[in-house]
XYZ file of C-alpha atoms in Angstrom:
617
model
C -7.188 -21.929 -21.558
C -8.492 -19.123 -23.792
C -7.557 -15.490 -23.395
C -10.657 -13.764 -22.117
C -11.261 -10.689 -24.217
C -14.403 -9.612 -22.425
C -16.567 -10.206 -19.393
C -19.107 -12.100 -21.489
C -16.362 -14.411 -22.734
C -15.302 -15.191 -19.167
C -18.870 -15.781 -17.990
C -19.590 -18.148 -20.881
C -16.405 -20.127 -20.226
C -17.279 -20.399 -16.539
C -20.776 -21.629 -17.441
C -19.370 -24.300 -19.772
C -16.796 -25.282 -17.187
C -19.437 -25.912 -14.556
C -21.651 -27.768 -17.023
C -18.806 -30.187 -17.781
C -18.263 -30.991 -14.114
C -20.395 -33.558 -12.343
C -20.776 -32.577 -8.663
C -21.515 -36.220 -7.835
C -18.255 -37.509 -9.346
C -16.011 -39.024 -6.671
C -12.862 -37.027 -5.971
C -9.701 -37.959 -4.137
C -7.868 -34.922 -2.780
C -4.386 -35.647 -1.435
C -2.958 -32.881 0.733
C 0.249 -31.424 -0.675
C 0.558 -28.721 1.967
C 3.603 -27.822 4.092
C 2.903 -30.527 6.662
C 2.021 -33.440 4.368
C 4.624 -33.011 1.636
C 7.552 -34.084 3.861
C 5.499 -37.083 5.011
C 5.162 -38.439 1.472
C 2.031 -36.939 -0.083
C 3.560 -37.178 -3.560
C 4.120 -40.914 -3.061
C 0.541 -41.314 -1.804
C -0.816 -39.489 -4.865
C 1.320 -41.674 -7.141
C -0.046 -44.790 -5.425
C -3.617 -43.605 -6.011
C -2.796 -42.906 -9.643
C -1.435 -46.423 -10.140
C -4.317 -48.102 -8.316
C -6.970 -46.156 -10.192
C -5.415 -47.068 -13.514
C -5.205 -50.715 -12.479
C -8.862 -50.759 -11.357
C -10.134 -48.865 -14.412
C -11.252 -45.857 -12.412
C -9.608 -43.179 -14.548
C -12.312 -40.826 -15.773
C -14.721 -42.111 -13.138
C -12.809 -40.764 -10.132
C -10.958 -37.435 -10.132
C -7.562 -37.392 -8.415
C -6.090 -34.078 -7.274
C -3.239 -32.867 -5.121
C -4.583 -29.957 -3.120
C -3.341 -27.350 -0.722
C -3.159 -27.732 3.054
C -6.037 -29.588 4.746
C -5.268 -27.822 8.016
C -4.826 -30.715 10.444
C -1.101 -31.074 9.850
C -0.497 -33.289 12.887
C -2.268 -36.155 11.126
C -0.678 -36.158 7.659
C -0.728 -37.426 5.022
C -4.370 -36.379 4.811
C -6.749 -37.568 2.095
C -10.258 -36.201 1.544
C -12.820 -38.258 -0.394
C -15.579 -36.152 -1.890
C -18.521 -35.688 -2.171
C -18.933 -37.855 0.954
C -16.353 -35.668 2.782
C -14.632 -38.733 4.240
C -11.427 -37.550 5.904
C -8.559 -40.019 6.187
C -5.378 -39.351 8.153
C -1.848 -40.718 8.367
C -2.237 -42.293 4.937
C 0.779 -44.106 3.481
C 1.215 -45.544 -0.025
C 0.562 -48.973 1.515
C -2.914 -47.854 2.635
C -4.012 -46.776 -0.834
C -5.152 -50.196 -2.209
C -7.448 -50.629 0.816
C -8.917 -47.127 0.382
C -9.548 -47.752 -3.320
C -11.132 -51.154 -2.694
C -13.159 -50.233 0.385
C -14.215 -46.642 -0.338
C -13.968 -45.898 -4.053
C -15.193 -49.310 -5.203
C -17.150 -50.654 -2.255
C -18.581 -47.428 -0.806
C -17.358 -48.280 2.688
C -14.956 -46.690 5.145
C -11.493 -47.691 6.354
C -12.093 -47.258 10.079
C -8.455 -47.355 11.175
C -7.597 -44.312 9.034
C -10.338 -42.106 10.449
C -9.687 -39.255 12.863
C -9.737 -40.299 16.524
C -10.280 -37.838 19.355
C -7.485 -38.175 21.952
C -9.647 -38.168 25.086
C -12.827 -39.988 24.036
C -11.249 -42.143 21.290
C -14.366 -41.432 19.230
C -13.798 -41.808 15.492
C -15.048 -39.164 13.078
C -15.921 -40.288 9.565
C -16.717 -36.947 7.963
C -14.610 -33.811 7.981
C -17.456 -31.766 9.453
C -17.623 -34.106 12.462
C -14.028 -33.437 13.511
C -13.924 -30.813 16.313
C -10.799 -29.266 14.787
C -12.816 -28.226 11.723
C -16.226 -27.817 13.328
C -15.201 -24.761 15.310
C -13.698 -22.881 12.382
C -15.078 -20.372 9.894
C -13.033 -20.512 6.725
C -12.826 -17.574 4.353
C -9.173 -17.468 3.326
C -8.665 -21.236 3.713
C -12.002 -22.383 2.306
C -10.669 -23.504 -1.084
C -7.341 -24.983 -0.005
C -8.487 -28.589 0.367
C -10.887 -28.679 -2.594
C -8.925 -27.271 -5.539
C -5.781 -28.146 -7.410
C -3.614 -25.047 -6.844
C -2.055 -25.487 -10.276
C -5.431 -25.478 -12.069
C -6.920 -22.134 -13.099
C -10.065 -24.023 -14.125
C -10.554 -25.181 -10.536
C -10.248 -21.615 -9.302
C -12.662 -20.281 -11.932
C -15.206 -23.032 -11.212
C -15.425 -21.821 -7.594
C -15.998 -18.209 -8.617
C -12.403 -17.104 -9.052
C -11.854 -13.693 -10.674
C -15.591 -13.017 -10.365
C -14.857 -9.904 -8.317
C -13.130 -8.267 -11.297
C -16.503 -7.893 -13.019
C -17.833 -5.796 -10.156
C -14.620 -3.822 -9.704
C -13.909 -2.956 -13.345
C -17.449 -2.386 -14.586
C -19.524 -1.364 -11.570
C -17.166 0.454 -9.189
C -14.824 3.411 -9.314
C -11.441 3.144 -7.557
C -12.769 5.329 -4.734
C -15.772 3.026 -4.322
C -13.459 0.010 -4.045
C -11.477 1.725 -1.301
C -14.690 2.764 0.407
C -15.850 -0.877 0.415
C -12.568 -2.043 1.967
C -12.821 0.715 4.578
C -16.407 -0.208 5.472
C -15.445 -3.870 5.769
C -13.106 -3.020 8.646
C -10.293 -5.156 7.175
C -7.031 -4.577 9.031
C -3.608 -5.713 7.849
C -3.009 -9.335 8.782
C 0.777 -9.048 8.713
C 1.305 -7.787 12.241
C 0.521 -4.141 12.864
C -3.188 -4.324 12.099
C -3.316 -0.961 10.311
C -6.695 -0.361 8.583
C -6.251 -1.568 5.009
C -8.685 0.844 3.374
C -7.124 3.849 5.079
C -3.693 2.858 3.813
C -5.064 2.455 0.289
C -6.763 5.852 0.390
C -3.590 7.631 1.523
C -1.771 6.087 -1.434
C -4.632 6.818 -3.849
C -4.672 10.487 -2.851
C -1.004 11.054 -3.678
C -0.466 12.831 -6.976
C 2.438 10.702 -8.209
C 1.554 8.955 -11.500
C 3.602 5.802 -10.802
C 2.509 3.570 -7.937
C 3.139 -0.023 -6.837
C 1.459 -2.781 -4.868
C 3.457 -5.417 -3.005
C 2.459 -8.712 -1.420
C 4.609 -9.441 1.624
C 5.158 -13.210 1.594
C 8.292 -13.071 3.746
C 6.965 -15.235 6.554
C 9.846 -15.713 8.979
C 8.288 -16.414 12.383
C 9.360 -19.774 13.841
C 6.432 -22.180 13.643
C 4.400 -19.994 11.261
C 3.231 -21.277 7.882
C -0.103 -19.512 7.237
C 1.025 -17.407 4.282
C 3.022 -20.276 2.844
C -0.069 -22.487 2.844
C -2.142 -19.849 1.027
C 0.542 -19.111 -1.565
C 0.986 -22.829 -2.224
C -2.689 -23.785 -2.022
C -4.625 -20.839 -3.497
C -2.202 -18.575 -5.370
C -4.836 -17.024 -7.657
C -6.666 -15.564 -4.635
C -3.563 -13.519 -3.831
C -3.220 -12.383 -7.443
C -6.895 -11.439 -7.673
C -6.656 -9.386 -4.481
C -3.590 -7.558 -5.800
C -5.353 -6.725 -9.074
C -8.205 -5.133 -7.108
C -5.787 -3.196 -4.899
C -3.831 -1.986 -7.929
C -7.039 -0.790 -9.612
C -8.053 1.032 -6.440
C -4.848 3.035 -6.036
C -3.907 3.347 -9.716
C -0.858 1.049 -9.785
C 0.361 -0.653 -12.951
C 2.894 -3.053 -11.452
C 3.009 -5.347 -8.464
C 5.559 -7.544 -6.716
C 5.150 -10.676 -4.633
C 8.058 -10.944 -2.224
C 8.628 -14.574 -1.205
C 11.444 -15.967 0.925
C 13.686 -18.446 -0.861
C 12.875 -21.167 1.700
C 9.456 -21.483 0.011
C 10.359 -22.995 -3.386
C 6.931 -24.609 -3.873
C 5.213 -21.287 -3.226
C 7.495 -19.651 -5.804
C 6.736 -22.421 -8.307
C 2.972 -22.227 -7.902
C 2.852 -18.434 -7.850
C 4.982 -18.318 -10.985
C 2.620 -20.760 -12.717
C -0.441 -18.844 -11.510
C 0.957 -15.537 -12.799
C 1.677 -17.167 -16.175
C -1.853 -18.615 -16.289
C -3.360 -15.239 -15.342
C -1.405 -13.523 -18.126
C -2.460 -16.094 -20.716
C -6.090 -15.810 -19.618
C -6.007 -12.009 -19.783
C -6.300 -11.273 -16.055
C -2.841 -9.690 -16.076
C -1.319 -7.523 -18.775
C -2.766 -4.870 -21.053
C -6.438 -3.850 -21.103
C -7.632 -6.557 -18.687
C -11.071 -7.833 -19.793
C -11.298 -4.727 -22.036
C -11.564 -2.584 -18.940
C -8.812 -0.201 -20.019
C -6.786 -1.165 -16.946
C -3.198 -2.448 -17.278
C -1.473 -4.369 -14.508
C 1.187 -7.044 -14.165
C 2.992 -8.869 -11.330
C 6.466 -10.254 -10.887
C 8.038 -12.312 -8.117
C 10.969 -11.109 -6.041
C 12.718 -13.680 -3.858
C 14.194 -12.810 -0.504
C 17.270 -14.402 0.988
C 15.761 -15.442 4.299
C 16.438 -12.320 6.370
C 13.791 -12.061 9.088
C 14.047 -8.273 9.124
C 12.820 -8.150 5.506
C 9.340 -8.828 6.823
C 9.446 -5.165 7.852
C 8.061 -3.168 4.939
C 10.885 -0.664 4.419
C 13.523 -3.428 4.614
C 11.472 -5.457 2.140
C 11.381 -2.493 -0.246
C 15.159 -2.092 0.008
C 15.579 -5.779 -0.808
C 13.372 -5.548 -3.926
C 15.403 -2.533 -5.048
C 18.571 -4.618 -4.794
C 19.918 -3.039 -1.623
C 20.760 -4.592 1.741
C 17.544 -5.421 3.581
C 17.693 -2.721 6.247
C 14.729 -0.695 7.545
C 14.417 3.037 7.042
C 13.056 5.573 9.524
C 9.391 6.453 9.046
C 7.823 8.821 8.043
C 7.576 9.033 5.127
C 5.552 5.833 5.015
C 5.604 3.622 1.919
C 2.078 4.726 0.995
C 3.634 8.143 0.313
C 7.179 7.188 -0.702
C 7.977 3.510 -1.072
C 9.411 1.347 -3.837
C 11.808 3.396 -5.997
C 10.555 6.478 -4.139
C 6.985 6.023 -5.419
C 3.751 5.539 -3.442
C 3.467 1.858 -2.548
C 0.913 -0.341 -0.845
C 2.259 -3.364 1.051
C -0.097 -5.977 2.451
C 0.602 -9.524 3.468
C -0.692 -12.685 1.790
C -3.724 -13.163 4.036
C -4.827 -9.542 3.644
C -4.768 -9.751 -0.146
C -6.632 -13.075 -0.120
C -9.490 -11.478 1.852
C -10.074 -8.702 -0.688
C -11.900 -10.686 -3.417
C -14.343 -12.092 -0.845
C -15.078 -8.603 0.490
C -15.886 -7.418 -3.024
C -17.953 -10.506 -3.876
C -19.927 -10.767 -0.634
C -20.000 -7.108 0.317
C -18.279 -5.120 3.084
C -21.255 -5.459 5.440
C -21.008 -9.257 5.276
C -17.318 -9.144 6.254
C -17.873 -6.508 8.953
C -20.534 -8.722 10.578
C -17.815 -11.267 11.432
C -15.482 -10.672 14.372
C -15.474 -7.898 16.967
C -16.066 -4.167 16.943
C -12.416 -3.309 16.394
C -11.246 -6.473 14.629
C -13.408 -7.603 11.716
C -13.404 -10.849 9.765
C -11.495 -14.021 10.490
C -7.858 -14.729 11.284
C -5.693 -17.645 10.200
C -3.361 -19.070 12.850
C -0.697 -21.738 12.794
C -1.343 -23.705 15.959
C 1.807 -25.513 17.102
C 3.656 -26.643 20.204
C 2.322 -28.736 23.109
C -1.022 -29.413 21.459
C -2.856 -32.524 20.264
C -3.959 -31.123 16.904
C -1.353 -28.825 15.384
C -2.052 -27.178 12.059
C -3.807 -24.256 10.416
C -6.997 -22.846 11.896
C -9.192 -19.960 10.769
C -11.604 -18.484 13.291
C -13.626 -15.291 13.673
C -11.799 -12.482 15.413
C -12.745 -12.542 19.075
C -12.572 -16.320 19.447
C -10.998 -17.043 22.823
C -7.647 -18.674 23.394
C -9.431 -21.464 25.284
C -11.587 -22.268 22.264
C -8.570 -22.374 19.964
C -6.305 -24.403 22.267
C -8.818 -26.839 23.746
C -11.834 -27.023 21.425
C -9.941 -26.917 18.122
C -6.483 -28.002 19.221
C -7.697 -30.811 21.460
C -5.834 -29.605 24.533
C -2.468 -30.587 25.970
C -1.051 -34.103 25.401
C -0.057 -36.430 28.217
C -2.436 -34.948 30.774
C -0.046 -32.073 31.391
C -1.253 -28.625 32.405
C -1.456 -25.641 30.059
C 1.124 -23.016 30.968
C 1.190 -20.298 28.310
C 0.644 -19.477 24.679
C 2.796 -17.129 22.678
C 1.085 -15.109 19.979
C 2.721 -13.011 17.299
C 5.939 -14.886 16.657
C 9.309 -14.172 18.319
C 8.252 -10.587 18.996
C 5.026 -11.646 20.663
C 4.226 -12.030 24.312
C 3.662 -15.146 26.422
C 0.106 -15.225 27.758
C -0.526 -17.328 30.912
C -3.466 -19.587 31.804
C -5.326 -16.811 33.627
C -6.075 -15.238 30.237
C -7.340 -18.361 28.460
C -10.745 -16.716 28.039
C -9.191 -13.655 26.408
C -10.749 -12.900 22.995
C -8.112 -13.028 20.284
C -8.208 -9.648 18.559
C -5.746 -6.821 18.009
C -6.689 -4.708 21.011
C -7.113 -7.502 23.584
C -3.722 -9.010 22.828
C -1.995 -5.642 23.150
C -3.608 -5.117 26.551
C -1.820 -8.210 27.946
C 1.553 -7.358 26.395
C 1.385 -9.392 23.207
C 0.554 -8.805 19.552
C -1.450 -10.493 16.816
C 1.550 -10.594 14.505
C 1.092 -12.660 11.390
C -0.730 -15.377 13.322
C 1.627 -17.798 15.050
C 0.280 -19.522 18.171
C 2.816 -21.559 20.147
C 1.281 -23.542 23.005
C 3.434 -24.408 26.025
C 2.743 -26.825 28.856
C 4.111 -27.179 32.372
C 7.380 -28.667 31.103
C 8.349 -25.341 29.485
C 10.724 -22.993 31.256
C 9.560 -19.457 30.524
C 13.034 -18.044 31.134
C 14.400 -20.435 28.537
C 11.546 -19.571 26.134
C 12.364 -15.859 26.333
C 16.085 -16.675 26.014
C 15.413 -18.596 22.785
C 13.429 -15.809 21.165
C 15.907 -13.112 22.185
C 18.664 -15.274 20.686
C 16.663 -15.631 17.478
C 16.031 -11.884 17.217
C 19.684 -11.130 18.011
C 20.761 -13.285 15.075
C 18.157 -11.712 12.783
C 18.693 -8.073 13.717
C 20.185 -6.126 10.812
C 22.336 -4.200 13.309
C 21.604 -0.829 11.747
C 20.383 0.935 14.888
C 22.165 0.919 18.234
C 19.142 0.277 20.531
C 18.232 -2.950 18.771
C 21.764 -4.138 18.028
C 23.250 -3.495 21.454
C 20.047 -4.040 23.418
C 19.539 -7.553 22.040
C 23.207 -8.334 22.572
C 23.016 -7.365 26.229
C 19.709 -9.152 26.781
C 21.167 -12.289 25.246
C 24.149 -12.108 27.597
C 21.925 -11.616 30.642
C 19.807 -14.624 29.706
C 22.928 -16.735 29.303
C 24.028 -15.661 32.776
C 20.644 -16.402 34.349
C 20.250 -19.843 32.760
C 23.837 -20.788 33.698
C 23.534 -19.882 37.365
C 25.284 -16.517 37.133
C 22.138 -14.406 37.428
C 21.945 -11.550 39.944
C 19.005 -9.605 41.372
C 19.863 -6.399 39.528
C 19.602 -8.219 36.199
C 15.804 -8.018 36.306
C 15.786 -4.244 36.639
C 18.487 -3.944 34.001
C 16.397 -6.025 31.570
C 13.376 -3.794 32.090
C 15.484 -0.663 31.472
C 16.969 -2.161 28.309
C 13.491 -3.051 27.046
C 12.229 0.482 27.644
C 15.103 1.934 25.643
C 14.678 -0.534 22.770
C 10.916 -0.040 22.542
C 11.202 3.736 22.361
C 14.347 4.195 20.258
C 14.659 1.326 17.752
C 14.108 2.224 14.098
C 11.756 -0.606 13.166
C 9.281 -3.049 14.618
C 11.870 -5.769 15.168
C 13.650 -3.841 17.913
C 10.512 -2.143 19.204
C 8.581 -5.396 19.690
C 11.548 -7.626 20.626
C 10.869 -6.626 24.223
C 7.510 -8.452 24.345
C 8.756 -11.960 25.235
C 10.975 -10.437 27.933
C 8.418 -8.134 29.531
C 5.528 -10.610 29.363
C 7.492 -13.419 30.993
C 8.875 -11.044 33.615
C 5.347 -9.888 34.376
C 3.560 -13.238 34.504
C 6.369 -15.660 35.388
C 8.672 -13.557 37.551
C 8.858 -16.336 40.125
C 10.680 -18.493 37.577
C 13.310 -15.792 37.067
C 13.701 -15.473 40.832
C 14.151 -19.234 41.218
C 16.911 -19.175 38.587
C 18.662 -16.251 40.263
C 18.112 -16.829 43.994
C 17.893 -20.601 44.223
C 19.992 -21.433 41.146
C 17.211 -23.839 40.158
C 15.094 -24.265 37.049
C 11.577 -25.241 38.251
C 10.725 -26.797 34.882
C 14.011 -28.771 34.829
C 14.951 -27.394 31.405
C 18.067 -25.275 31.962
C 20.789 -27.944 32.176
C 23.489 -25.899 33.909
C 21.126 -25.542 36.884
C 20.230 -29.225 37.145
C 21.674 -31.698 39.618
C 21.734 -35.460 38.935
C 21.933 -37.912 41.815
C 21.382 -41.649 42.219
C 18.928 -43.053 44.755
C 20.821 -45.903 46.447
C 17.535 -47.629 47.366
C 16.401 -47.790 43.726
C 19.744 -48.417 42.022
C 20.348 -52.086 41.027
C 23.954 -51.571 39.944
C 23.232 -52.548 36.331
C 25.988 -50.100 35.199
C 23.928 -48.774 32.270
C 24.585 -45.230 33.477
C 28.298 -45.947 33.885
C 28.581 -47.131 30.295
C 26.767 -44.068 28.919
C 28.475 -41.356 30.971
C 30.860 -39.574 28.548
C 33.144 -38.175 31.279
C 33.365 -41.076 33.736
C 31.553 -39.210 36.485
C 29.680 -42.309 37.727
C 31.394 -44.991 39.759
C 30.526 -48.014 41.847
C 30.540 -51.799 42.006
C 28.304 -53.929 39.818
C 25.005 -54.895 41.498
C 25.542 -52.158 44.074
C 24.393 -48.541 44.169
C 26.356 -46.161 41.949
C 27.383 -42.589 42.766
C 27.785 -39.436 40.661
C 30.803 -37.175 41.166
C 29.262 -33.690 41.011
C 32.628 -32.105 40.171
C 32.957 -34.224 37.030
C 29.284 -34.288 35.982
C 28.600 -32.196 32.865
C 24.806 -32.527 33.296
C 24.232 -34.087 29.898
C 21.345 -36.177 31.230
C 22.344 -39.456 29.546
C 22.283 -41.320 32.863
C 18.728 -40.128 33.470
C 17.612 -41.232 30.010
C 19.078 -44.756 30.131
C 18.121 -45.707 33.699
C 15.317 -48.284 33.571
C 14.746 -48.349 37.325
C 14.009 -44.660 37.988
C 17.091 -44.520 40.186
C 18.617 -41.365 38.664
C 17.062 -38.246 40.133
C 16.986 -34.855 38.422
C 16.321 -31.665 40.331
């Protein structure tokens, strides 16, 4: 890779690069994203490498490990291009058949194609799969077609093209104006207008400024930013270069949690490649602009996703939030003006510059422009990463893209925005997903987690889990958050163990009001969402736990009762053998009985009974 000394040098290299590449050459792209790696994508890639060498296909077929293919529920995924044949659940043992049938014979391995759960229709091409057909990919568009460790791949698809326009055709103010006109809002949670934040920072008179990429993705079930950092790291770097030019920063930081070692590895390599190519460092492309990036690793504290806590962590202090104002755009890292945006926000910036702010603003809704990446998980057929225009309804995401609820069970709720988000019931399935609409029903966009729940979920238990998570992750600096979460956790333990009382519901609402108004940072302020939303939409479940001492969803074990139907029991003694406390007694080949005083409600008897004789209520 040469060091590009000028724009002409870069353009000529890109031209030669494209001339050397045959668009008709077969390619095998093995997903190495967060979902497929644990399932053995490296072993699948190694099997392809061995088979291609054995069949003399090296040089004729290109083999790449790519970023996330999106449909994580069906890994390991393999994409054959240019035919766009999408294989799923590929194992090393399947590779010889794929090579023989598809790469050599031009056919298709039917059993490895995507199959729709309801119709059982098989989809040969990626574009035929409903999961992909309903998406509009901007941020994710390159993840399944490039090698994230290849700068050449990124350049061949137009990477770093936006720098030409920014450095040689636009002033910093014009860059900010373009971002403002695009309507881009921060994708990390709050949804603050990105261009406005940049302009506030630009207008400060301090000579030293910083840009930061917030890659501290800590929401349970969320992996959007991880997938982008691992699958398209140069897009993040390119966006940060543009942001630094716009506000006048000379140094940037990418803050990544230590649980993402592959993201750290690929970002580190991408930064090194960008330096060697002249996109980072002194006098970038002879523009007169200097800028460099370094990586700062977090230690896994959820609160460090909050921008002031993240800044403290980079500075080497305990990751605790600070009261605002002043906001980081005025006084941030080391007391200097600082812009913090998350991974997805930065990755959008090059496309806005390349395609124009009007193009971006034409996507989405009036108040929420562009697309949004979501991690779709939970009680859903097709879990994975989706990217849709803002304003797409929950129904479209859950049922059209996600394939609906498995097992014929009914949809119950979806939680948006991570542990601090709200639980949205079925009556709002046609709600457009944008910043304002979600806030109106007591939830938030957050970074983009979507957890789908079916009728087997207990909403009291769901809220209990998230309050427990936030209690563990609270830094404890401010009393409303520290003590409020502690008390909420205790109340939930009482309710789910049969000790709940009527006044607990009012007490929870009062605690939430105090936390929302008095906590220092967003963790405490938004921690009330899972409580208030479930109280509002699923209050009858709370009342059943408190008044009837029953869990309608049969989830909260302390409230369950196990009995044996004497008409159905055959006296096989399977339950007797499994009971850890000897609570079941009876004669062989006769009906057994459970001693309720001894029963610890572990549920083993229910699980082992083959005759549906054990009842749970």
